[in-house]
mmCIF file of C-alpha atoms in Angstrom:
data_model
loop_
_atom_site.group_PDB
_atom_site.id
_atom_site.type_symbol
_atom_site.label_atom_id
_atom_site.label_comp_id
_atom_site.label_asym_id
_atom_site.label_seq_id
_atom_site.Cartn_x
_atom_site.Cartn_y
_atom_site.Cartn_z
ATOM 1 C CA MET B 1 9.984 28.556 10.377
ATOM 2 C CA LEU B 2 11.135 25.031 11.412
ATOM 3 C CA SER B 3 8.491 22.181 9.997
ATOM 4 C CA PRO B 4 8.685 18.957 8.580
ATOM 5 C CA ARG B 5 8.292 20.060 5.242
ATOM 6 C CA SER B 6 11.089 22.813 5.386
ATOM 7 C CA LEU B 7 13.359 20.641 7.023
ATOM 8 C CA PHE B 8 13.056 17.672 4.610
ATOM 9 C CA GLN B 9 12.927 20.277 1.617
ATOM 10 C CA GLU B 10 16.138 21.715 2.837
ATOM 11 C CA ILE B 11 17.601 17.929 2.957
ATOM 12 C CA VAL B 12 16.305 16.997 -0.505
ATOM 13 C CA ASP B 13 17.817 20.107 -2.192
ATOM 14 C CA HIS B 14 21.082 19.712 -1.189
ATOM 15 C CA ASP B 15 23.054 16.878 -2.911
ATOM 16 C CA GLU B 16 25.388 15.499 0.073
ATOM 17 C CA THR B 17 22.072 15.423 2.379
ATOM 18 C CA PHE B 18 20.065 13.701 -0.443
ATOM 19 C CA ARG B 19 22.774 11.512 -0.763
ATOM 20 C CA LEU B 20 23.096 10.561 2.666
ATOM 21 C CA PHE B 21 19.424 10.232 3.001
ATOM 22 C CA CYS B 22 18.949 7.916 -0.131
ATOM 23 C CA SER B 23 21.984 5.755 0.738
ATOM 24 C CA ILE B 24 20.402 5.128 4.511
ATOM 25 C CA ALA B 25 17.265 4.756 2.845
ATOM 26 C CA ALA B 26 18.512 2.200 0.159
ATOM 27 C CA GLY B 27 20.553 -0.012 2.766
ATOM 28 C CA GLY B 28 17.710 -0.434 5.377
ATOM 29 C CA GLU B 29 15.129 -1.538 2.447
ATOM 30 C CA ALA B 30 17.762 -3.945 0.708
ATOM 31 C CA GLN B 31 18.473 -5.439 4.350
ATOM 32 C CA GLY B 32 14.654 -6.006 5.008
ATOM 33 C CA GLY B 33 14.585 -7.702 1.539
ATOM 34 C CA TRP B 34 17.299 -10.203 2.155
ATOM 35 C CA GLU B 35 15.640 -10.893 5.786
ATOM 36 C CA ASN B 36 12.380 -11.501 4.136
ATOM 37 C CA GLY B 37 13.408 -13.548 1.692
ATOM 38 C CA ARG B 38 15.451 -15.808 3.880
ATOM 39 C CA ILE B 39 12.635 -16.129 6.277
ATOM 40 C CA ALA B 40 10.256 -16.993 3.120
ATOM 41 C CA ALA B 41 12.563 -19.978 2.424
ATOM 42 C CA LEU B 42 12.680 -21.122 5.751
ATOM 43 C CA VAL B 43 8.883 -21.129 6.947
ATOM 44 C CA PRO B 44 8.225 -24.491 8.321
ATOM 45 C CA PRO B 45 5.552 -26.723 6.642
ATOM 46 C CA ARG B 46 2.719 -26.159 8.670
ATOM 47 C CA GLU B 47 2.832 -22.404 7.834
ATOM 48 C CA ARG B 48 3.969 -22.506 3.893
ATOM 49 C CA GLY B 49 0.614 -20.703 3.223
ATOM 50 C CA LEU B 50 2.339 -17.736 4.792
ATOM 51 C CA ALA B 51 5.407 -17.969 2.628
ATOM 52 C CA PRO B 52 4.169 -16.353 -0.444
ATOM 53 C CA LYS B 53 3.228 -13.125 1.510
ATOM 54 C CA ILE B 54 6.770 -12.963 3.162
ATOM 55 C CA ALA B 55 8.412 -13.118 -0.402
ATOM 56 C CA ARG B 56 6.122 -10.701 -1.716
ATOM 57 C CA HIS B 57 7.165 -8.448 1.581
ATOM 58 C CA GLY B 58 10.527 -8.955 0.698
ATOM 59 C CA ALA B 59 10.248 -8.346 -3.053
ATOM 60 C CA ASP B 60 8.857 -4.960 -2.052
ATOM 61 C CA GLU B 61 11.660 -4.045 0.070
ATOM 62 C CA ASP B 62 14.185 -4.770 -2.773
ATOM 63 C CA LYS B 63 12.006 -2.722 -4.913
ATOM 64 C CA HIS B 64 12.352 0.227 -3.028
ATOM 65 C CA GLY B 65 16.099 -0.428 -2.242
ATOM 66 C CA ARG B 66 16.182 -0.033 -5.990
ATOM 67 C CA ILE B 67 14.357 2.822 -6.339
ATOM 68 C CA PHE B 68 16.020 5.128 -3.865
ATOM 69 C CA ARG B 69 19.495 3.992 -5.805
ATOM 70 C CA ALA B 70 17.664 5.287 -9.060
ATOM 71 C CA LEU B 71 16.690 8.671 -7.322
ATOM 72 C CA LEU B 72 20.575 8.936 -6.790
ATOM 73 C CA ARG B 73 21.259 7.926 -10.187
ATOM 74 C CA LYS B 74 18.936 10.579 -11.620
ATOM 75 C CA ARG B 75 20.807 13.246 -9.830
ATOM 76 C CA GLY B 76 24.161 12.088 -10.835
ATOM 77 C CA LEU B 77 25.240 10.811 -7.262
ATOM 78 C CA GLU B 78 26.556 7.858 -6.022
ATOM 79 C CA PRO B 79 25.434 5.979 -2.579
ATOM 80 C CA VAL B 80 27.618 6.603 0.375
ATOM 81 C CA PRO B 81 28.261 4.097 3.238
ATOM 82 C CA VAL B 82 25.795 4.065 5.793
ATOM 83 C CA PRO B 83 27.144 4.951 9.207
ATOM 84 C CA PRO B 84 26.607 2.306 11.918
ATOM 85 C CA GLU B 85 24.650 4.842 14.121
ATOM 86 C CA THR B 86 22.572 5.001 11.516
ATOM 87 C CA ASP B 87 21.530 1.804 10.558
ATOM 88 C CA TYR B 88 18.154 1.097 12.244
ATOM 89 C CA THR B 89 17.983 -2.641 10.926
ATOM 90 C CA MET B 90 21.427 -3.630 12.708
ATOM 91 C CA LEU B 91 20.705 -1.414 15.764
ATOM 92 C CA LEU B 92 17.506 -3.287 16.214
ATOM 93 C CA GLU B 93 19.033 -6.426 15.721
ATOM 94 C CA ARG B 94 21.784 -5.940 18.490
ATOM 95 C CA ARG B 95 19.013 -5.336 20.785
ATOM 96 C CA GLY B 96 17.867 -8.699 20.363
ATOM 97 C CA ILE B 97 14.641 -7.854 17.931
ATOM 98 C CA GLY B 98 13.514 -10.028 15.071
ATOM 99 C CA LEU B 99 15.290 -12.790 13.799
ATOM 100 C CA PRO B 100 19.085 -13.099 14.219
ATOM 101 C CA HIS B 101 21.045 -12.410 10.798
ATOM 102 C CA ASP B 102 23.100 -15.916 12.167
ATOM 103 C CA ARG B 103 19.723 -17.813 12.026
ATOM 104 C CA LEU B 104 18.687 -16.719 8.697
ATOM 105 C CA ARG B 105 21.882 -17.811 7.127
ATOM 106 C CA THR B 106 21.184 -21.595 8.103
ATOM 107 C CA ASP B 107 18.932 -23.874 6.168
ATOM 108 C CA GLU B 108 17.224 -24.881 9.276
ATOM 109 C CA PRO B 109 13.109 -24.677 9.263
ATOM 110 C CA LEU B 110 11.905 -21.995 11.722
ATOM 111 C CA THR B 111 9.473 -22.518 14.134
ATOM 112 C CA VAL B 112 6.220 -20.790 14.724
ATOM 113 C CA GLU B 113 7.352 -19.066 17.459
ATOM 114 C CA ASP B 114 10.303 -17.694 15.306
ATOM 115 C CA LEU B 115 7.411 -16.407 12.853
ATOM 116 C CA VAL B 116 5.932 -15.036 15.894
ATOM 117 C CA VAL B 117 9.090 -12.857 16.426
ATOM 118 C CA TYR B 118 9.164 -12.018 12.734
ATOM 119 C CA LEU B 119 5.381 -10.571 12.622
ATOM 120 C CA ALA B 120 5.699 -8.621 15.886
ATOM 121 C CA HIS B 121 9.011 -7.025 14.661
ATOM 122 C CA SER B 122 7.246 -6.441 11.286
ATOM 123 C CA ARG B 123 4.325 -5.336 13.062
ATOM 124 C CA VAL B 124 6.094 -2.763 15.043
ATOM 125 C CA THR B 125 8.450 -1.632 12.243
ATOM 126 C CA GLU B 126 5.966 -1.212 9.586
ATOM 127 C CA GLN B 127 3.862 1.027 11.754
ATOM 128 C CA ARG B 128 7.027 3.386 11.935
ATOM 129 C CA ALA B 129 7.408 3.176 8.383
ATOM 130 C CA CYS B 130 3.829 3.990 7.355
ATOM 131 C CA GLU B 131 3.766 6.919 9.281
ATOM 132 C CA GLN B 132 6.721 8.333 8.132
ATOM 133 C CA MET B 133 5.923 7.581 4.690
ATOM 134 C CA ARG B 134 2.323 9.189 5.080
ATOM 135 C CA LEU B 135 3.896 12.375 6.313
ATOM 136 C CA LEU B 136 6.208 12.372 3.513
ATOM 137 C CA CYS B 137 2.965 11.921 1.357
ATOM 138 C CA ARG B 138 1.377 14.707 2.981
ATOM 139 C CA HIS B 139 4.077 17.295 2.187
ATOM 140 C CA PHE B 140 5.602 15.655 -0.952
ATOM 141 C CA GLY B 141 3.095 13.712 -2.452
ATOM 142 C CA ASP B 142 2.705 16.335 -5.411
ATOM 143 C CA HIS B 143 6.491 16.665 -5.659
ATOM 144 C CA PRO B 144 7.745 16.810 -9.439
ATOM 145 C CA GLY B 145 10.874 14.723 -8.497
ATOM 146 C CA ILE B 146 9.754 12.492 -5.781
ATOM 147 C CA GLY B 147 6.045 12.694 -5.573
ATOM 148 C CA ARG B 148 5.331 9.218 -7.432
ATOM 149 C CA THR B 149 7.750 7.374 -5.864
ATOM 150 C CA VAL B 150 6.754 8.697 -2.251
ATOM 151 C CA ARG B 151 3.212 7.703 -2.999
ATOM 152 C CA MET B 152 3.962 4.306 -4.455
ATOM 153 C CA ILE B 153 6.205 3.227 -1.602
ATOM 154 C CA ALA B 154 3.717 4.492 0.890
ATOM 155 C CA ASP B 155 1.080 2.483 -0.785
ATOM 156 C CA ASP B 156 3.296 -0.578 -0.285
ATOM 157 C CA GLU B 157 3.906 0.025 3.175
ATOM 158 C CA ASP B 158 0.405 0.390 4.084
ATOM 159 C CA ASN B 159 -0.134 -3.315 2.633
ATOM 160 C CA HIS B 160 2.672 -4.301 4.929
ATOM 161 C CA LEU B 161 1.139 -2.959 7.780
ATOM 162 C CA ALA B 162 -1.908 -4.582 7.230
ATOM 163 C CA TYR B 163 -1.002 -8.385 6.645
ATOM 164 C CA CYS B 164 1.178 -8.439 10.092
ATOM 165 C CA PRO B 165 -1.835 -7.979 12.484
ATOM 166 C CA GLU B 166 -3.984 -10.269 10.189
ATOM 167 C CA GLU B 167 -1.575 -13.021 10.469
ATOM 168 C CA LEU B 168 -0.597 -12.323 14.249
ATOM 169 C CA LEU B 169 -4.457 -12.578 14.943
ATOM 170 C CA ARG B 170 -4.528 -15.811 13.263
ATOM 171 C CA LEU B 171 -1.852 -17.250 15.433
ATOM 172 C CA ALA B 172 -3.257 -15.702 18.427
ATOM 173 C CA ALA B 173 -6.567 -17.670 17.722
ATOM 174 C CA ALA B 174 -4.081 -20.778 17.514
ATOM 175 C CA GLY B 175 -3.136 -20.205 20.820
ATOM 176 C CA TYR B 176 -0.289 -18.019 20.851
ATOM 177 C CA GLY B 177 -1.653 -14.817 22.131
ATOM 178 C CA ARG B 178 0.339 -14.452 25.083
ATOM 179 C CA THR B 179 3.508 -14.944 23.305
ATOM 180 C CA ILE B 180 2.437 -12.293 20.666
ATOM 181 C CA GLN B 181 1.660 -9.753 23.170
ATOM 182 C CA ARG B 182 4.754 -10.136 25.213
ATOM 183 C CA THR B 183 7.293 -10.153 22.003
ATOM 184 C CA LEU B 184 4.887 -6.887 20.460
ATOM 185 C CA HIS B 185 5.564 -4.725 23.774
ATOM 186 C CA ALA B 186 9.534 -6.010 23.891
ATOM 187 C CA CYS B 187 9.990 -4.765 20.183
ATOM 188 C CA ALA B 188 7.650 -1.436 20.820
ATOM 189 C CA LEU B 189 9.905 -0.570 23.855
ATOM 190 C CA ALA B 190 13.555 -1.510 21.690
ATOM 191 C CA GLU B 191 12.352 0.076 18.633
ATOM 192 C CA ILE B 192 11.321 3.643 20.219
ATOM 193 C CA ARG B 193 14.658 3.628 21.825
ATOM 194 C CA VAL B 194 16.415 2.798 18.522
ATOM 195 C CA HIS B 195 14.516 5.384 16.457
ATOM 196 C CA ARG B 196 15.104 7.858 18.879
ATOM 197 C CA ASP B 197 19.080 7.140 18.647
ATOM 198 C CA VAL B 198 18.946 7.017 14.994
ATOM 199 C CA SER B 199 16.956 10.341 14.588
ATOM 200 C CA LEU B 200 19.486 11.816 16.474
ATOM 201 C CA ALA B 201 22.571 10.763 14.731
ATOM 202 C CA VAL B 202 20.945 11.201 11.180
ATOM 203 C CA MET B 203 20.027 14.740 12.427
ATOM 204 C CA SER B 204 23.586 15.619 13.958
ATOM 205 C CA ARG B 205 24.970 14.481 10.520
ATOM 206 C CA MET B 206 22.628 16.184 8.312
ATOM 207 C CA GLY B 207 22.959 19.553 10.702
ATOM 208 C CA ARG B 208 26.809 19.591 10.283
ATOM 209 C CA ILE B 209 26.568 19.382 6.474
ATOM 210 C CA LEU B 210 23.899 22.002 6.392
ATOM 211 C CA GLY B 211 25.509 24.063 8.537
ATOM 212 C CA TRP B 212 22.729 24.185 11.142
ATOM 213 C CA SER B 213 23.257 26.700 14.125
ATOM 214 C CA ALA B 214 23.630 25.219 17.616
ATOM 215 C CA ALA B 215 20.192 26.309 18.703
ATOM 216 C CA ARG B 216 18.480 25.274 15.620
ATOM 217 C CA SER B 217 20.560 21.798 16.208
ATOM 218 C CA ALA B 218 19.334 21.873 20.028
ATOM 219 C CA LEU B 219 15.978 22.334 19.212
ATOM 220 C CA LEU B 220 15.385 19.659 17.014
ATOM 221 C CA ALA B 221 16.969 17.043 19.104
ATOM 222 C CA ALA B 222 14.408 18.331 22.001
ATOM 223 C CA GLY B 223 11.741 17.662 19.606
ATOM 224 C CA ILE B 224 13.294 13.744 18.930
ATOM 225 C CA HIS B 225 13.542 13.493 22.671
ATOM 226 C CA ALA B 226 10.125 14.692 23.364
ATOM 227 C CA VAL B 227 8.685 12.208 21.061
ATOM 228 C CA TYR B 228 10.610 9.562 22.679
ATOM 229 C CA ALA B 229 9.058 10.414 26.011
ATOM 230 C CA TYR B 230 5.860 10.244 24.752
ATOM 231 C CA GLU B 231 6.244 7.084 22.921
ATOM 232 C CA ARG B 232 7.331 5.419 25.697
ATOM 233 C CA LEU B 233 4.857 6.782 28.152
ATOM 234 C CA VAL B 234 1.445 6.220 25.690
ATOM 235 C CA GLY B 235 2.373 6.431 22.151
ATOM 236 C CA ARG B 236 3.602 2.934 21.844
ATOM 237 C CA ARG B 237 0.235 1.365 22.104
ATOM 238 C CA ARG B 238 -0.761 2.119 18.373
ATOM 239 C CA MET B 239 2.245 -0.492 17.788
ATOM 240 C CA VAL B 240 1.254 -3.111 19.952
ATOM 241 C CA THR B 241 -2.253 -3.152 19.486
ATOM 242 C CA LEU B 242 -3.840 -5.661 16.996
ATOM 243 C CA ARG B 243 -7.097 -4.943 15.053
ATOM 244 C CA MET B 244 -8.358 -6.596 11.780
ATOM 245 C CA PRO B 245 -7.405 -4.544 8.972
ATOM 246 C CA GLU B 246 -9.587 -2.852 6.430
ATOM 247 C CA ARG B 247 -7.163 -4.296 3.734
ATOM 248 C CA ARG B 248 -7.283 -7.986 4.071
ATOM 249 C CA ALA B 249 -5.104 -10.401 2.137
ATOM 250 C CA ALA B 250 -2.800 -7.261 1.378
ATOM 251 C CA LEU B 251 -0.037 -9.619 0.621
ATOM 252 C CA GLY B 252 -2.187 -12.430 -0.948
ATOM 253 C CA GLY B 253 0.681 -13.563 -3.414
ATOM 254 C CA PRO B 254 3.529 -12.736 -5.416
ATOM 255 C CA ALA B 255 4.082 -9.247 -6.295
ATOM 256 C CA GLY B 256 2.583 -8.543 -10.082
ATOM 257 C CA PRO B 257 4.848 -6.417 -12.774
ATOM 258 C CA ALA B 258 5.157 -2.649 -11.176
ATOM 259 C CA PRO B 259 6.958 0.338 -12.836
ATOM 260 C CA GLU B 260 10.258 1.248 -10.547
ATOM 261 C CA PHE B 261 10.032 4.681 -11.444
ATOM 262 C CA ALA B 262 12.141 7.447 -9.820
#
């Protein structure tokens, strides 16, 4: 039976697919940690209150990257280079989504408009991350090998998703509403396309390693295309809607000490 649980179980049970999965995840989290760290350092003076929250976000992403690498070490595996076609973060940047890395490598302070771009990008991508982690929690939250890790990362992602709308609503009240909505819609359209392309690339590589039949690979690809069509028509609304979150001040300050278990 083809289900999310059986599919992911197959990936987790095979060393080479698990190695690829963790390497892709660790690379993306490490990149996110660097980006958030640089943005926190470049926050303009009038928005300095946002800097600790962004720094906390970056620290969480760095922690997640270390955890995925620890999962590999626990299995006696080494990371592999991330295939370019599976590099979600860099593919988004190439589509002009988020703040360019060249900009983040300078010491010039960001503008409030730059922060809108950053927060809109985070709002959209954290929606995806939360949904993926909730799916993993549903099927693997009690897994003896990765369950604790999945639950902890899922809780962090919920915090990240909570603070983005809260800060965007604050900036909307300060007069940036139209800019925020325009940026959110552009980010969402680009993200769903990149997510489709990355999903197809990852499944193709997993299928080759696991020896999937052509019929099974075609069925999975059709499912990915169907999700993309739905999201392009109506599903992306969940990414651009702004509501005050139940978790207020979810990233209110520096992260406290937390066990980095794997």
